[in-house]
Tab-separated table of C-alpha atoms in Angstrom:
chain	number	residue	atom	x	y	z
A	170	UNK	CA	-3.584	-9.967	-21.738
A	171	UNK	CA	-6.012	-10.597	-24.600
A	172	UNK	CA	-9.703	-11.563	-24.265
A	173	UNK	CA	-10.746	-14.388	-26.592
A	174	UNK	CA	-14.232	-15.819	-27.228
A	175	UNK	CA	-14.248	-19.018	-29.270
A	176	UNK	CA	-16.943	-21.589	-29.982
A	177	UNK	CA	-19.788	-22.891	-32.121
A	178	UNK	CA	-23.508	-22.144	-32.112
A	179	UNK	CA	-26.716	-22.966	-33.970
A	180	UNK	CA	-25.677	-20.838	-36.968
A	181	UNK	CA	-22.323	-22.553	-37.544
A	182	UNK	CA	-22.816	-26.195	-36.512
A	183	UNK	CA	-25.637	-28.689	-36.992
A	184	UNK	CA	-27.396	-30.255	-34.033
A	185	UNK	CA	-25.421	-33.509	-34.270
A	186	UNK	CA	-22.097	-31.696	-33.915
A	187	UNK	CA	-23.440	-29.420	-31.190
A	188	UNK	CA	-24.508	-32.506	-29.237
A	189	UNK	CA	-21.014	-33.943	-29.468
A	190	UNK	CA	-19.479	-30.634	-28.326
A	191	UNK	CA	-21.825	-30.215	-25.361
A	192	UNK	CA	-20.399	-30.554	-21.840
A	193	UNK	CA	-22.382	-31.884	-18.902
A	194	UNK	CA	-21.808	-30.264	-15.501
A	195	UNK	CA	-19.242	-32.888	-14.503
A	196	UNK	CA	-17.552	-32.750	-17.897
A	197	UNK	CA	-17.403	-28.946	-17.676
A	198	UNK	CA	-15.591	-29.158	-14.349
A	199	UNK	CA	-12.998	-31.522	-15.825
A	200	UNK	CA	-12.664	-29.282	-18.894
A	201	UNK	CA	-11.998	-26.233	-16.712
A	202	UNK	CA	-9.259	-28.131	-14.915
A	203	UNK	CA	-7.730	-28.925	-18.311
A	204	UNK	CA	-7.967	-25.278	-19.377
A	205	UNK	CA	-6.212	-24.216	-16.182
A	206	UNK	CA	-3.160	-26.217	-17.254
A	207	UNK	CA	-3.209	-25.023	-20.867
A	208	UNK	CA	-0.111	-22.912	-21.706
A	209	UNK	CA	-0.983	-19.273	-22.336
A	210	UNK	CA	-4.390	-19.357	-20.631
A	211	UNK	CA	-4.596	-17.047	-17.612
A	212	UNK	CA	-8.336	-17.053	-16.904
A	213	UNK	CA	-11.170	-19.011	-18.501
A	214	UNK	CA	-14.874	-19.907	-18.421
A	215	UNK	CA	-16.896	-22.472	-20.373
A	216	UNK	CA	-20.498	-22.028	-21.531
A	217	UNK	CA	-22.311	-25.093	-22.860
A	218	UNK	CA	-26.001	-25.168	-23.845
A	219	UNK	CA	-28.066	-27.069	-26.393
A	220	UNK	CA	-27.389	-24.364	-28.982
A	221	UNK	CA	-23.784	-23.317	-28.250
A	222	UNK	CA	-20.468	-24.258	-26.698
A	223	UNK	CA	-18.140	-21.305	-26.053
A	224	UNK	CA	-14.897	-20.556	-24.229
A	225	UNK	CA	-14.149	-17.126	-22.787
A	226	UNK	CA	-10.449	-16.790	-21.980
A	227	UNK	CA	-7.822	-14.260	-21.051
A	228	UNK	CA	-4.638	-15.357	-22.808
A	229	UNK	CA	-1.102	-14.193	-23.431
A	230	UNK	CA	-0.218	-12.479	-26.704
A	231	UNK	CA	-0.162	-15.791	-28.608
A	232	UNK	CA	-3.655	-17.311	-28.733
A	233	UNK	CA	-3.621	-21.056	-27.897
A	234	UNK	CA	-5.020	-23.618	-30.340
A	235	UNK	CA	-8.531	-23.892	-28.903
A	236	UNK	CA	-9.755	-25.947	-31.881
A	237	UNK	CA	-7.255	-28.668	-31.022
A	238	UNK	CA	-8.209	-28.464	-27.336
A	239	UNK	CA	-11.948	-28.797	-28.092
A	240	UNK	CA	-11.342	-31.644	-30.527
A	241	UNK	CA	-9.285	-33.541	-27.971
A	242	UNK	CA	-11.761	-32.850	-25.151
A	243	UNK	CA	-14.733	-34.129	-27.142
A	244	UNK	CA	-12.856	-36.914	-29.001
A	245	UNK	CA	-13.388	-35.379	-32.435
A	246	UNK	CA	-11.084	-34.952	-35.441
A	247	UNK	CA	-9.921	-31.347	-35.442
A	248	UNK	CA	-10.807	-30.872	-39.124
A	249	UNK	CA	-14.508	-31.224	-38.200
A	250	UNK	CA	-14.210	-28.067	-36.074
A	251	UNK	CA	-12.042	-25.759	-38.153
A	252	UNK	CA	-14.834	-24.720	-40.549
A	253	UNK	CA	-17.506	-24.206	-37.857
A	254	UNK	CA	-15.458	-22.597	-35.077
A	255	UNK	CA	-15.599	-18.800	-34.692
A	256	UNK	CA	-13.111	-16.765	-32.706
A	257	UNK	CA	-13.285	-13.152	-31.504
A	258	UNK	CA	-10.595	-11.163	-29.738
A	259	UNK	CA	-10.424	-7.996	-27.648
A	260	UNK	CA	-13.428	-5.691	-27.847
A	261	UNK	CA	-15.101	-7.947	-30.427
A	262	UNK	CA	-14.954	-10.809	-27.929
A	263	UNK	CA	-16.474	-8.626	-25.202
A	264	UNK	CA	-19.210	-7.436	-27.568
A	265	UNK	CA	-19.958	-11.066	-28.501
A	266	UNK	CA	-20.317	-11.998	-24.821
A	267	UNK	CA	-22.729	-9.083	-24.339
A	268	UNK	CA	-24.806	-10.136	-27.346
A	269	UNK	CA	-24.981	-13.712	-26.070
A	270	UNK	CA	-25.987	-12.682	-22.533
A	271	UNK	CA	-28.570	-10.235	-23.893
A	272	UNK	CA	-30.252	-12.910	-26.047
A	273	UNK	CA	-29.296	-11.234	-29.339
A	274	UNK	CA	-27.325	-14.261	-30.534
A	275	UNK	CA	-29.930	-16.882	-29.578
A	276	UNK	CA	-31.981	-19.164	-31.805
A	277	UNK	CA	-35.070	-17.480	-30.317
A	278	UNK	CA	-34.272	-13.766	-30.302
A	279	UNK	CA	-34.332	-12.367	-26.775
A	280	UNK	CA	-34.836	-15.679	-24.939
A	281	UNK	CA	-34.045	-15.137	-21.243
A	282	UNK	CA	-32.572	-18.531	-20.288
A	283	UNK	CA	-29.136	-17.796	-21.760
A	284	UNK	CA	-28.355	-15.126	-19.159
A	285	UNK	CA	-28.914	-17.623	-16.345
A	286	UNK	CA	-26.784	-20.182	-18.181
A	287	UNK	CA	-23.974	-17.656	-18.547
A	288	UNK	CA	-24.178	-16.833	-14.838
A	289	UNK	CA	-23.851	-20.546	-14.094
A	290	UNK	CA	-20.778	-20.722	-16.346
A	291	UNK	CA	-19.286	-17.772	-14.463
A	292	UNK	CA	-19.983	-19.362	-11.072
A	293	UNK	CA	-18.501	-22.692	-12.178
A	294	UNK	CA	-15.309	-21.007	-13.418
A	295	UNK	CA	-15.082	-19.003	-10.198
A	296	UNK	CA	-15.362	-22.165	-8.080
A	297	UNK	CA	-12.654	-23.781	-10.211
A	298	UNK	CA	-10.306	-20.884	-9.446
A	299	UNK	CA	-10.120	-19.764	-13.078
A	300	UNK	CA	-11.319	-16.180	-12.539
A	301	UNK	CA	-8.526	-14.168	-10.965
A	302	UNK	CA	-9.818	-10.644	-11.419
A	303	UNK	CA	-9.832	-9.251	-14.956
A	304	UNK	CA	-12.141	-11.813	-16.584
A	305	UNK	CA	-14.424	-11.650	-13.549
A	306	UNK	CA	-14.644	-7.882	-13.966
A	307	UNK	CA	-15.447	-8.288	-17.671
A	308	UNK	CA	-18.234	-10.746	-16.797
A	309	UNK	CA	-19.714	-8.121	-14.461
A	310	UNK	CA	-19.743	-5.642	-17.355
A	311	UNK	CA	-21.513	-8.256	-19.484
A	312	UNK	CA	-24.130	-8.973	-16.815
A	313	UNK	CA	-24.761	-5.267	-16.246
A	314	UNK	CA	-25.438	-4.703	-19.953
A	315	UNK	CA	-27.661	-7.799	-20.172
A	316	UNK	CA	-29.703	-6.510	-17.225
A	317	UNK	CA	-30.163	-3.159	-18.962
A	318	UNK	CA	-31.276	-4.953	-22.127
A	319	UNK	CA	-33.908	-6.913	-20.181
A	320	UNK	CA	-35.207	-3.866	-18.277
A	321	UNK	CA	-34.817	-1.011	-20.782
A	322	UNK	CA	-35.925	-2.701	-24.014
A	323	UNK	CA	-38.933	-4.820	-24.875
A	324	UNK	CA	-36.853	-7.726	-26.137
A	325	UNK	CA	-38.374	-10.201	-23.680
A	326	UNK	CA	-41.850	-8.718	-23.455
A	327	UNK	CA	-43.441	-10.480	-26.422
A	328	UNK	CA	-43.658	-14.288	-26.766
A	329	UNK	CA	-42.086	-15.740	-29.894
A	330	UNK	CA	-42.663	-19.467	-29.292
A	331	UNK	CA	-45.961	-21.255	-29.844
A	332	UNK	CA	-45.936	-22.718	-26.331
A	333	UNK	CA	-45.250	-19.412	-24.631
A	334	UNK	CA	-47.706	-17.571	-26.869
A	335	UNK	CA	-50.457	-20.002	-25.869
A	336	UNK	CA	-49.857	-19.296	-22.174
A	337	UNK	CA	-49.590	-15.582	-22.878
A	338	UNK	CA	-53.027	-15.639	-24.543
A	339	UNK	CA	-54.412	-17.282	-21.400
A	340	UNK	CA	-53.054	-14.434	-19.294
A	341	UNK	CA	-55.132	-12.015	-21.361
A	342	UNK	CA	-58.296	-13.968	-20.582
A	343	UNK	CA	-57.706	-14.656	-16.889
A	344	UNK	CA	-56.516	-11.853	-14.665
A	345	UNK	CA	-54.836	-14.245	-12.229
A	346	UNK	CA	-53.617	-17.597	-13.546
A	347	UNK	CA	-52.868	-18.707	-9.977
A	348	UNK	CA	-56.596	-19.251	-9.527
A	349	UNK	CA	-56.989	-21.180	-12.785
A	350	UNK	CA	-56.931	-24.917	-13.523
A	351	UNK	CA	-55.271	-26.176	-16.705
A	352	UNK	CA	-55.960	-29.302	-18.759
A	353	UNK	CA	-53.356	-30.271	-21.366
A	354	UNK	CA	-53.977	-32.924	-24.006
A	355	UNK	CA	-50.939	-34.725	-25.388
A	356	UNK	CA	-47.505	-35.402	-23.918
A	357	UNK	CA	-45.068	-34.356	-26.633
A	358	UNK	CA	-42.398	-31.654	-26.606
A	359	UNK	CA	-44.873	-28.808	-27.206
A	360	UNK	CA	-47.150	-29.814	-24.320
A	361	UNK	CA	-44.067	-30.248	-22.129
A	362	UNK	CA	-43.078	-26.627	-22.863
A	363	UNK	CA	-46.625	-25.431	-22.224
A	364	UNK	CA	-46.663	-27.289	-18.895
A	365	UNK	CA	-43.417	-25.605	-17.851
A	366	UNK	CA	-44.712	-22.145	-18.743
A	367	UNK	CA	-47.977	-22.749	-16.889
A	368	UNK	CA	-46.066	-24.032	-13.878
A	369	UNK	CA	-43.933	-20.865	-13.895
A	370	UNK	CA	-47.188	-18.867	-13.824
A	371	UNK	CA	-48.193	-20.896	-10.746
A	372	UNK	CA	-51.535	-22.133	-12.038
A	373	UNK	CA	-53.438	-23.846	-9.246
A	374	UNK	CA	-53.738	-27.219	-11.001
A	375	UNK	CA	-52.261	-28.945	-14.073
A	376	UNK	CA	-53.819	-32.101	-15.512
A	377	UNK	CA	-52.280	-33.847	-18.514
A	378	UNK	CA	-54.321	-36.271	-20.596
A	379	UNK	CA	-52.660	-38.645	-23.025
A	380	UNK	CA	-53.412	-41.854	-24.876
A	381	UNK	CA	-50.635	-43.476	-22.823
A	382	UNK	CA	-51.488	-42.593	-19.229
A	383	UNK	CA	-48.021	-43.530	-17.924
A	384	UNK	CA	-46.383	-40.932	-20.158
A	385	UNK	CA	-48.958	-38.360	-19.007
A	386	UNK	CA	-48.237	-39.188	-15.365
A	387	UNK	CA	-44.456	-38.859	-15.868
A	388	UNK	CA	-44.772	-35.459	-17.502
A	389	UNK	CA	-47.364	-34.259	-14.987
A	390	UNK	CA	-45.117	-35.261	-12.076
A	391	UNK	CA	-42.389	-32.914	-13.349
A	392	UNK	CA	-44.721	-29.925	-12.850
A	393	UNK	CA	-46.581	-31.124	-9.762
A	394	UNK	CA	-49.681	-32.160	-11.699
A	395	UNK	CA	-51.549	-35.394	-12.401
A	396	UNK	CA	-51.807	-37.587	-15.469
A	397	UNK	CA	-54.987	-39.134	-16.844
A	398	UNK	CA	-56.081	-41.167	-19.854
A	399	UNK	CA	-58.086	-39.723	-22.744
A	400	UNK	CA	-61.137	-41.675	-21.508
A	401	UNK	CA	-61.219	-39.399	-18.449
A	402	UNK	CA	-61.438	-36.219	-20.553
A	403	UNK	CA	-65.204	-35.546	-20.114
A	404	UNK	CA	-64.890	-35.336	-16.327
A	405	UNK	CA	-61.572	-33.445	-16.415
A	406	UNK	CA	-63.062	-30.948	-18.877
A	407	UNK	CA	-65.601	-29.842	-16.288
A	408	UNK	CA	-62.794	-28.514	-14.048
A	409	UNK	CA	-60.660	-26.933	-16.767
A	410	UNK	CA	-60.443	-23.158	-17.091
A	411	UNK	CA	-57.588	-23.472	-19.596
A	412	UNK	CA	-57.317	-26.238	-22.183
A	413	UNK	CA	-54.362	-26.571	-24.550
A	414	UNK	CA	-54.154	-29.509	-26.925
A	415	UNK	CA	-51.402	-30.826	-29.202
A	416	UNK	CA	-51.582	-34.462	-30.280
A	417	UNK	CA	-50.889	-36.378	-33.466
A	418	UNK	CA	-54.461	-37.701	-33.679
A	419	UNK	CA	-55.875	-37.803	-37.242
A	420	UNK	CA	-59.373	-36.794	-36.040
A	421	UNK	CA	-60.625	-34.245	-33.456
A	422	UNK	CA	-60.531	-35.387	-29.834
A	423	UNK	CA	-62.905	-32.750	-28.468
A	424	UNK	CA	-66.322	-32.354	-30.090
A	425	UNK	CA	-68.948	-29.683	-29.634
A	426	UNK	CA	-71.252	-31.996	-27.642
A	427	UNK	CA	-68.593	-32.925	-25.050
A	428	UNK	CA	-67.726	-29.262	-24.490
A	429	UNK	CA	-71.437	-28.254	-24.223
A	430	UNK	CA	-71.997	-30.826	-21.484
A	431	UNK	CA	-68.918	-29.618	-19.637
A	432	UNK	CA	-70.108	-25.981	-19.854
A	433	UNK	CA	-73.441	-26.908	-18.300
A	434	UNK	CA	-71.641	-28.595	-15.406
A	435	UNK	CA	-69.475	-25.466	-15.076
A	436	UNK	CA	-72.568	-23.232	-15.083
A	437	UNK	CA	-71.131	-21.515	-18.171
A	438	UNK	CA	-67.954	-20.373	-16.482
A	439	UNK	CA	-65.624	-19.282	-19.355
A	440	UNK	CA	-63.163	-21.727	-20.892
A	441	UNK	CA	-60.016	-20.744	-22.771
A	442	UNK	CA	-58.872	-23.249	-25.422
A	443	UNK	CA	-55.848	-23.353	-27.701
A	444	UNK	CA	-55.600	-26.004	-30.412
A	445	UNK	CA	-51.944	-26.220	-31.449
A	446	UNK	CA	-52.351	-29.513	-33.322
A	447	UNK	CA	-52.335	-29.984	-37.085
A	448	UNK	CA	-54.724	-31.682	-37.937
A	449	UNK	CA	-56.847	-29.961	-35.286
A	450	UNK	CA	-57.752	-31.689	-32.003
A	451	UNK	CA	-60.828	-29.520	-31.348
A	452	UNK	CA	-63.802	-29.302	-33.685
A	453	UNK	CA	-64.055	-25.769	-35.129
A	454	UNK	CA	-67.725	-25.596	-34.060
A	455	UNK	CA	-66.586	-25.489	-30.427
A	456	UNK	CA	-65.546	-21.901	-31.061
A	457	UNK	CA	-69.205	-20.981	-31.745
A	458	UNK	CA	-70.199	-21.811	-28.175
A	459	UNK	CA	-70.791	-18.995	-25.719
A	460	UNK	CA	-68.228	-18.858	-22.908
A	461	UNK	CA	-65.543	-20.563	-25.033
A	462	UNK	CA	-62.512	-18.674	-26.317
A	463	UNK	CA	-60.948	-20.936	-28.962
A	464	UNK	CA	-57.667	-20.151	-30.690
A	465	UNK	CA	-55.775	-22.193	-33.281
A	466	UNK	CA	-52.098	-22.314	-34.176
A	467	UNK	CA	-52.806	-19.756	-36.940
A	468	UNK	CA	-53.954	-17.187	-34.372
A	469	UNK	CA	-50.758	-17.809	-32.411
A	470	UNK	CA	-48.558	-17.523	-35.488
A	471	UNK	CA	-50.032	-14.115	-36.310
A	472	UNK	CA	-49.239	-12.919	-32.811
A	473	UNK	CA	-45.785	-14.485	-32.916
A	474	UNK	CA	-44.871	-12.756	-36.185
A	475	UNK	CA	-45.965	-9.425	-34.766
A	476	UNK	CA	-43.933	-10.123	-31.643
A	477	UNK	CA	-40.886	-11.076	-33.713
A	478	UNK	CA	-41.062	-7.669	-35.370
A	479	UNK	CA	-41.351	-6.033	-31.954
A	480	UNK	CA	-38.350	-7.982	-30.693
A	481	UNK	CA	-36.313	-7.011	-33.748
A	482	UNK	CA	-36.944	-3.369	-32.928
A	483	UNK	CA	-35.979	-4.033	-29.321
A	484	UNK	CA	-32.857	-5.848	-30.546
A	485	UNK	CA	-31.763	-2.676	-32.331
A	486	UNK	CA	-32.155	-0.774	-29.063
A	487	UNK	CA	-30.207	-3.509	-27.266
A	488	UNK	CA	-27.408	-3.309	-29.845
A	489	UNK	CA	-27.165	0.421	-29.161
A	490	UNK	CA	-26.811	-0.276	-25.427
A	491	UNK	CA	-24.005	-2.705	-26.210
A	492	UNK	CA	-22.238	-0.166	-28.418
A	493	UNK	CA	-22.420	2.381	-25.593
A	494	UNK	CA	-21.036	-0.195	-23.156
A	495	UNK	CA	-18.104	-0.957	-25.467
A	496	UNK	CA	-17.309	2.762	-25.748
A	497	UNK	CA	-17.329	3.068	-21.949
A	498	UNK	CA	-15.157	-0.027	-21.650
A	499	UNK	CA	-12.669	1.405	-24.168
A	500	UNK	CA	-12.504	4.680	-22.258
A	501	UNK	CA	-11.974	2.895	-18.933
A	502	UNK	CA	-9.163	0.802	-20.407
A	503	UNK	CA	-7.479	3.920	-21.735
A	504	UNK	CA	-7.791	5.556	-18.330
A	505	UNK	CA	-6.209	2.477	-16.751
A	506	UNK	CA	-3.278	2.838	-19.155
A	507	UNK	CA	-2.511	6.184	-17.488
A	508	UNK	CA	-2.374	4.662	-14.015
A	509	UNK	CA	1.097	3.129	-14.418
A	510	UNK	CA	2.501	6.414	-15.751
A	511	UNK	CA	0.978	8.341	-12.868
A	512	UNK	CA	2.315	5.788	-10.379
A	513	UNK	CA	5.857	6.071	-11.767
A	514	UNK	CA	5.624	9.869	-11.866
A	515	UNK	CA	4.462	9.971	-8.258
A	516	UNK	CA	7.302	7.684	-7.171
A	517	UNK	CA	9.888	9.913	-8.881
A	518	UNK	CA	8.481	13.146	-7.415
A	519	UNK	CA	8.174	11.537	-3.969
A	520	UNK	CA	11.790	10.356	-4.119
A	521	UNK	CA	12.982	13.865	-4.992
A	522	UNK	CA	10.873	15.370	-2.215
A	523	UNK	CA	12.169	12.877	0.365
A	524	UNK	CA	15.785	13.598	-0.629
A	525	UNK	CA	15.330	17.352	-0.246
A	526	UNK	CA	13.385	16.863	2.992
A	527	UNK	CA	16.249	14.846	4.490
A	528	UNK	CA	18.681	17.675	3.650
A	529	UNK	CA	16.358	20.255	5.240
A	530	UNK	CA	15.913	18.190	8.406
A	531	UNK	CA	19.679	17.762	8.698
A	532	UNK	CA	20.139	21.534	8.415
A	533	UNK	CA	17.516	22.133	11.097
A	534	UNK	CA	19.210	19.609	13.366
A	535	UNK	CA	22.463	21.522	12.865
A	536	UNK	CA	20.798	24.705	14.125
A	537	UNK	CA	20.196	26.506	10.837
A	538	UNK	CA	17.555	29.245	10.656
A	539	UNK	CA	14.187	27.474	10.031
A	540	UNK	CA	12.880	30.128	7.635
A	541	UNK	CA	16.026	29.992	5.521
A	542	UNK	CA	15.928	26.195	5.527
A	543	UNK	CA	12.302	26.135	4.336
A	544	UNK	CA	12.926	28.711	1.621
A	545	UNK	CA	15.958	26.753	0.394
A	546	UNK	CA	13.949	23.523	0.548
A	547	UNK	CA	11.191	25.063	-1.580
A	548	UNK	CA	13.613	26.533	-4.107
A	549	UNK	CA	15.650	23.349	-4.495
A	550	UNK	CA	12.585	21.082	-4.727
A	551	UNK	CA	10.911	23.212	-7.407
A	552	UNK	CA	14.120	23.356	-9.454
A	553	UNK	CA	14.587	19.570	-9.361
A	554	UNK	CA	10.932	18.934	-10.203
A	555	UNK	CA	11.162	21.268	-13.198
A	556	UNK	CA	14.553	20.135	-14.490
A	557	UNK	CA	13.426	17.253	-16.720
A	558	UNK	CA	10.254	19.010	-18.038
A	559	UNK	CA	12.307	22.144	-18.800
A	560	UNK	CA	14.917	20.254	-20.814
A	561	UNK	CA	12.212	18.350	-22.707
A	562	UNK	CA	10.114	21.449	-23.450
A	563	UNK	CA	13.100	23.340	-24.827
A	564	UNK	CA	13.895	20.375	-27.078
A	565	UNK	CA	10.274	20.209	-28.312
A	566	UNK	CA	10.245	23.947	-28.998
A	567	UNK	CA	13.503	23.756	-30.925
A	568	UNK	CA	12.074	20.980	-33.080
A	569	UNK	CA	8.955	23.029	-33.801
A	570	UNK	CA	6.605	20.447	-32.268
A	571	UNK	CA	3.787	22.856	-31.483
A	572	UNK	CA	1.190	20.120	-30.775
A	573	UNK	CA	3.445	18.593	-28.114
A	574	UNK	CA	3.863	22.005	-26.491
A	575	UNK	CA	0.085	22.449	-26.397
A	576	UNK	CA	-0.242	19.010	-24.784
A	577	UNK	CA	2.443	19.939	-22.257
A	578	UNK	CA	0.518	23.107	-21.407
A	579	UNK	CA	-2.607	20.986	-20.862
A	580	UNK	CA	-0.696	18.570	-18.622
A	581	UNK	CA	1.415	20.986	-16.621
A	582	UNK	CA	-0.671	24.126	-16.121
A	583	UNK	CA	-3.711	24.334	-13.878
A	584	UNK	CA	-6.992	25.296	-15.554
A	585	UNK	CA	-8.287	28.338	-13.658
A	586	UNK	CA	-11.870	27.191	-14.408
A	587	UNK	CA	-11.362	23.687	-12.990
A	588	UNK	CA	-12.280	22.901	-9.356
A	589	UNK	CA	-9.385	23.106	-6.965
A	590	UNK	CA	-7.760	19.988	-5.572
A	591	UNK	CA	-9.311	18.800	-2.293
A	592	UNK	CA	-7.111	19.514	0.694
């Protein structure tokens, strides 16, 4: 059977097309049922995220028309997919799966979420009865390599998004974020990402302030926090150890005077602030205050660019791990190719041995001398075992095929330096 990886991602299809090709959980289950009935498909899994939709399938020699299947499943004309669909087979397909799981094929290099999403795709296919052994084993190889990439390279060690970088900066200021209280200003996508990252770090309290308090409350509820209006900022500022702001306001929201008053209430306990907004939400003079650590989006971008370079170096190390894994996979497949030959050889030798053994037992039952019977059994068995190799070796020698004779010597003769067979 042939492994095939086919799909689209952020480099081949625009966001509008990716949205139309995305499968919800329920849609994915129905799609897997459809794949199960597709002629030529033996095993299959479906991965669908915001940046990619991919099929991983074990198929017969003739690869099915997956473009037509995707087009029909998502109610699209097939010609919209032909130019954006990529397809890998065999070892290239396995290498692609490893790159995806390791974060090397992601929009954000090294992002960790994709591995969890691939595990979910594997589990969903397993529950649907579409993993019968070989594809499941290949997935385990993929997961093992992805784990090595996460643990043996620095690909996930350095933040490369503004939201994550902001939280990472906070971790440098506060030894234990679990004891810190966070105040976020704004309720857009960036603040939502910051809130998630802070929640993952288990900060003790998250407060979100926004011009529309209802929107702040909705976002805060998703991370176990509370939402407030901008009018409540002066009081909320007194409790904030971490403040991260990103609004679309044309003028600063936090002035030096408001922060000074809050610091007095806090008895000059340090405050960490990140202003991600452009134009800025926090007056630059706030950074002159003692006990305030103020960073802007420019500071974060400098760190992010340095981290991108670090991740690119780690990605090279990860690619080397994948190459090693493919070499091991190739060797294992070649070793498996020998299993059927060995099985057939064993069956033939066993059949010969059983035939000679039956003759020897019959002779013993007839009262023949045991020693003579055993010697005859040995002689006859060895002769029959050697008959076919002898004929073949003589033919090879007559044809002058010296390399084949050397291979035969390697196969047939014991190496005196090799360990003996266990008894």
